[in-house]
Structures are given as C-alpha cells and as structure tokens.
Amino acid sequence: MTQDVRDPARQAGHREALVAELGVTARRYMAAYALFNQAMADHLQLHPTDLQCLNLLGLERDPVTTGRIAELTGLTTGSATRLVDRLERAGYVTRRRDSADRRKVLVVTVPERMAEVGAVWSQLNRDWFAMFDTYDDEEIALLTAHMQRTVDLSARQISRLRSGALG
C-alpha cells in the first residue's frame, strides 16, 4: 500500500529528512565560513578575530571606544585592548582622544588600510554577487531574513555560552 503524499506521517518524515539535511549543510556552511575567514586573515596577515573586528568597525558610523569593540566582538575589555593594540601596530587603526569628552579614547580606522582590505573583498565579492544573481528577489529577501535571524540567535547563543547558562 502506498502512502498519499498528503499523509501527515509521510510529510513528517519528509520534513525530518529536510531538517537533518539542513543540519549537515549548516555545519558545512559554518566550517566553510570559518575556514574562509582564516584564509582571508592569513592573506592580510591578521588574526581572524582582528579581521572580523575590522569588518565590524567598517559597519560603525563613527569611531568607537575599546569598550564598544568589546561589545561588538564579545571579547573582554582586556582582550579588546590587546586586539586594538595589534590593529594599531599593523596600521589599521589609530587611537585619538574624543573631542567632546577628553577622557574617552576612540579607535579610528585608517582609510588607506581599510581600502586595502576593501580591495581584496571587492575581488572576492564578484563571485559572491554572481552567485546571488541566480536568486530572485523573494529568495534574496528570504536569505537576508535568515541571515539577520542567525545574527540575532548567534548573539543570544554566545551570551548563553559565555554566561555559563548552558549547564
């Protein structure tokens, strides 16, 4: 006896298989991204966390404090200070006093060095955008929503892991 495709038991089995496949693909995706990030960092002679910090700094409208870098990266303030030290030695950032509050020290990206990183990204982005060109507008919207949800969930999961709430 064959099961009708509208049969809930068959649909449940199909969904379980899809979710299992998604789980495997997600693990490969995350590993591929981590390995890509490492290769990009190696190419620029940076630590992978430093590269992602530059990425996040490039998204900020204004210079930020080391405390803000700690928030953005999830690092302790001490680790964020060491990260900024490395980026400063490599010429990607400088520190300057905040003109509005001289007690604050701001981390400022160096435009020429950021342009160097941007040039590498531009070369690589051609292939990413060619891949995205194969999707229609609804699929792009779905991918964007998925990525935003992933960013939000990742922040919560990072918090759980770092707070010891995972048990």
Short mmCIF file of C-alpha atoms in Angstrom, two decimals:
data_model
loop_
_atom_site.label_atom_id
_atom_site.label_comp_id
_atom_site.label_asym_id
_atom_site.label_seq_id
_atom_site.Cartn_x
_atom_site.Cartn_y
_atom_site.Cartn_z
CA MET A 1 0.00 0.00 0.00
CA THR A 2 1.45 3.37 -0.99
CA GLN A 3 1.12 6.41 1.22
CA ASP A 4 -0.53 9.52 -0.13
CA VAL A 5 1.90 12.49 -0.20
CA ARG A 6 -0.72 14.39 1.80
CA ASP A 7 -0.39 11.80 4.57
CA PRO A 8 0.83 13.62 7.73
CA ALA A 9 3.15 10.74 8.67
CA ARG A 10 4.88 10.90 5.30
CA GLN A 11 5.07 14.69 5.46
CA ALA A 12 6.60 14.49 8.95
CA GLY A 13 9.22 12.02 7.69
CA HIS A 14 9.99 14.27 4.74
CA ARG A 15 10.39 17.29 6.99
CA GLU A 16 12.63 15.34 9.38
CA ALA A 17 14.84 14.39 6.44
CA LEU A 18 14.94 18.00 5.23
CA VAL A 19 15.82 19.31 8.69
CA ALA A 20 18.52 16.65 9.06
CA GLU A 21 19.97 17.67 5.69
CA LEU A 22 19.78 21.33 6.75
CA GLY A 23 21.70 20.49 9.92
CA VAL A 24 24.51 18.84 7.97
CA THR A 25 24.60 21.65 5.42
CA ALA A 26 24.62 24.29 8.18
CA ARG A 27 27.63 22.61 9.82
CA ARG A 28 29.46 22.56 6.47
CA TYR A 29 28.47 26.21 5.86
CA MET A 30 29.79 27.34 9.25
CA ALA A 31 33.03 25.41 8.79
CA ALA A 32 33.45 26.81 5.26
CA TYR A 33 32.95 30.35 6.56
CA ALA A 34 35.41 29.86 9.44
CA LEU A 35 38.00 28.44 7.03
CA PHE A 36 37.36 31.25 4.53
CA ASN A 37 37.76 33.83 7.31
CA GLN A 38 41.05 32.18 8.33
CA ALA A 39 42.31 32.23 4.73
CA MET A 40 41.34 35.88 4.34
CA ALA A 41 43.03 36.76 7.64
CA ASP A 42 46.14 34.83 6.60
CA HIS A 43 46.18 36.68 3.28
CA LEU A 44 46.09 40.02 5.12
CA GLN A 45 48.47 38.75 7.83
CA LEU A 46 45.88 39.29 10.55
CA HIS A 47 44.33 37.17 13.25
CA PRO A 48 40.80 36.03 12.24
CA THR A 49 39.24 37.92 15.16
CA ASP A 50 41.13 41.06 14.15
CA LEU A 51 39.76 40.74 10.62
CA GLN A 52 36.20 40.45 11.90
CA CYS A 53 36.79 43.42 14.19
CA LEU A 54 37.82 45.47 11.14
CA ASN A 55 34.68 44.24 9.41
CA LEU A 56 32.54 45.38 12.33
CA LEU A 57 34.38 48.72 12.62
CA GLY A 58 33.66 49.30 8.94
CA LEU A 59 29.95 48.99 9.72
CA GLU A 60 30.04 51.59 12.51
CA ARG A 61 29.17 55.17 11.55
CA ASP A 62 31.72 56.80 13.82
CA PRO A 63 34.91 55.89 15.68
CA VAL A 64 34.25 53.77 18.76
CA THR A 65 35.80 53.12 22.15
CA THR A 66 37.60 49.92 23.04
CA GLY A 67 34.61 49.17 25.28
CA ARG A 68 32.36 49.26 22.23
CA ILE A 69 34.77 46.93 20.42
CA ALA A 70 34.44 44.56 23.35
CA GLU A 71 30.63 44.71 22.96
CA LEU A 72 30.79 44.17 19.19
CA THR A 73 33.16 41.22 19.41
CA GLY A 74 32.08 39.69 22.70
CA LEU A 75 35.63 39.94 24.00
CA THR A 76 36.58 41.12 27.45
CA THR A 77 37.80 44.71 27.61
CA GLY A 78 41.34 43.44 28.22
CA SER A 79 41.21 41.21 25.13
CA ALA A 80 39.66 44.04 23.10
CA THR A 81 42.52 46.32 24.18
CA ARG A 82 45.08 43.74 23.00
CA LEU A 83 43.15 43.40 19.72
CA VAL A 84 43.27 47.18 19.20
CA ASP A 85 46.99 47.13 20.05
CA ARG A 86 47.57 44.55 17.28
CA LEU A 87 45.48 46.51 14.76
CA GLU A 88 47.31 49.71 15.67
CA ARG A 89 50.73 48.03 15.24
CA ALA A 90 49.56 46.71 11.84
CA GLY A 91 48.49 50.24 10.82
CA TYR A 92 44.73 49.56 10.50
CA VAL A 93 43.61 51.82 13.37
CA THR A 94 44.80 54.74 15.44
CA ARG A 95 43.69 55.97 18.83
CA ARG A 96 42.61 59.55 19.46
CA ARG A 97 41.01 61.48 22.28
CA ASP A 98 37.31 62.22 21.89
CA SER A 99 36.98 65.97 21.32
CA ALA A 100 33.67 66.03 23.23
CA ASP A 101 34.99 64.06 26.23
CA ARG A 102 38.78 64.10 26.57
CA ARG A 103 38.61 61.15 29.00
CA LYS A 104 37.47 58.87 26.16
CA VAL A 105 39.84 57.31 23.68
CA LEU A 106 38.37 56.47 20.28
CA VAL A 107 39.58 53.84 17.87
CA VAL A 108 39.71 55.26 14.36
CA THR A 109 40.19 53.17 11.23
CA VAL A 110 42.93 54.21 8.81
CA PRO A 111 41.18 54.78 5.46
CA GLU A 112 44.12 53.67 3.31
CA ARG A 113 44.49 50.37 5.16
CA MET A 114 40.73 49.78 5.13
CA ALA A 115 40.81 50.43 1.37
CA GLU A 116 43.40 47.64 1.05
CA VAL A 117 41.05 45.24 2.82
CA GLY A 118 38.18 46.52 0.69
CA ALA A 119 40.15 45.87 -2.50
CA VAL A 120 40.58 42.20 -1.57
CA TRP A 121 36.89 41.93 -0.67
CA SER A 122 35.93 43.57 -3.98
CA GLN A 123 37.81 40.92 -5.92
CA LEU A 124 36.14 38.13 -3.94
CA ASN A 125 32.70 39.76 -3.92
CA ARG A 126 32.34 39.42 -7.68
CA ASP A 127 31.87 35.67 -7.27
CA TRP A 128 29.50 36.09 -4.29
CA PHE A 129 27.32 38.55 -6.18
CA ALA A 130 27.35 36.34 -9.28
CA MET A 131 26.00 33.56 -7.06
CA PHE A 132 23.34 35.91 -5.64
CA ASP A 133 22.32 36.87 -9.19
CA THR A 134 20.92 33.35 -9.57
CA TYR A 135 18.28 34.12 -6.92
CA ASP A 136 15.07 36.08 -7.46
CA ASP A 137 14.04 38.98 -5.20
CA GLU A 138 11.94 36.79 -2.88
CA GLU A 139 14.83 34.37 -2.40
CA ILE A 140 17.21 37.26 -1.66
CA ALA A 141 14.71 38.59 0.90
CA LEU A 142 14.49 35.10 2.47
CA LEU A 143 18.29 34.79 2.62
CA THR A 144 18.57 38.25 4.16
CA ALA A 145 15.91 37.46 6.78
CA HIS A 146 17.61 34.14 7.55
CA MET A 147 20.99 35.82 7.97
CA GLN A 148 19.54 38.50 10.26
CA ARG A 149 17.82 35.86 12.38
CA THR A 150 21.10 33.94 12.51
CA VAL A 151 22.95 37.07 13.68
CA ASP A 152 20.34 37.63 16.40
CA LEU A 153 20.28 33.98 17.51
CA SER A 154 24.08 33.78 17.47
CA ALA A 155 24.30 36.78 19.81
CA ARG A 156 21.93 35.07 22.23
CA GLN A 157 23.79 31.76 21.99
CA ILE A 158 27.15 33.47 22.54
CA SER A 159 25.70 35.10 25.65
CA ARG A 160 24.46 31.72 26.92
CA LEU A 161 27.83 30.09 26.31
CA ARG A 162 29.81 32.87 27.97
CA SER A 163 27.49 33.21 30.95
CA GLY A 164 27.65 29.53 31.80
CA ALA A 165 23.87 29.26 31.34
CA LEU A 166 24.26 26.22 29.12
CA GLY A 167 24.61 23.98 32.15
#
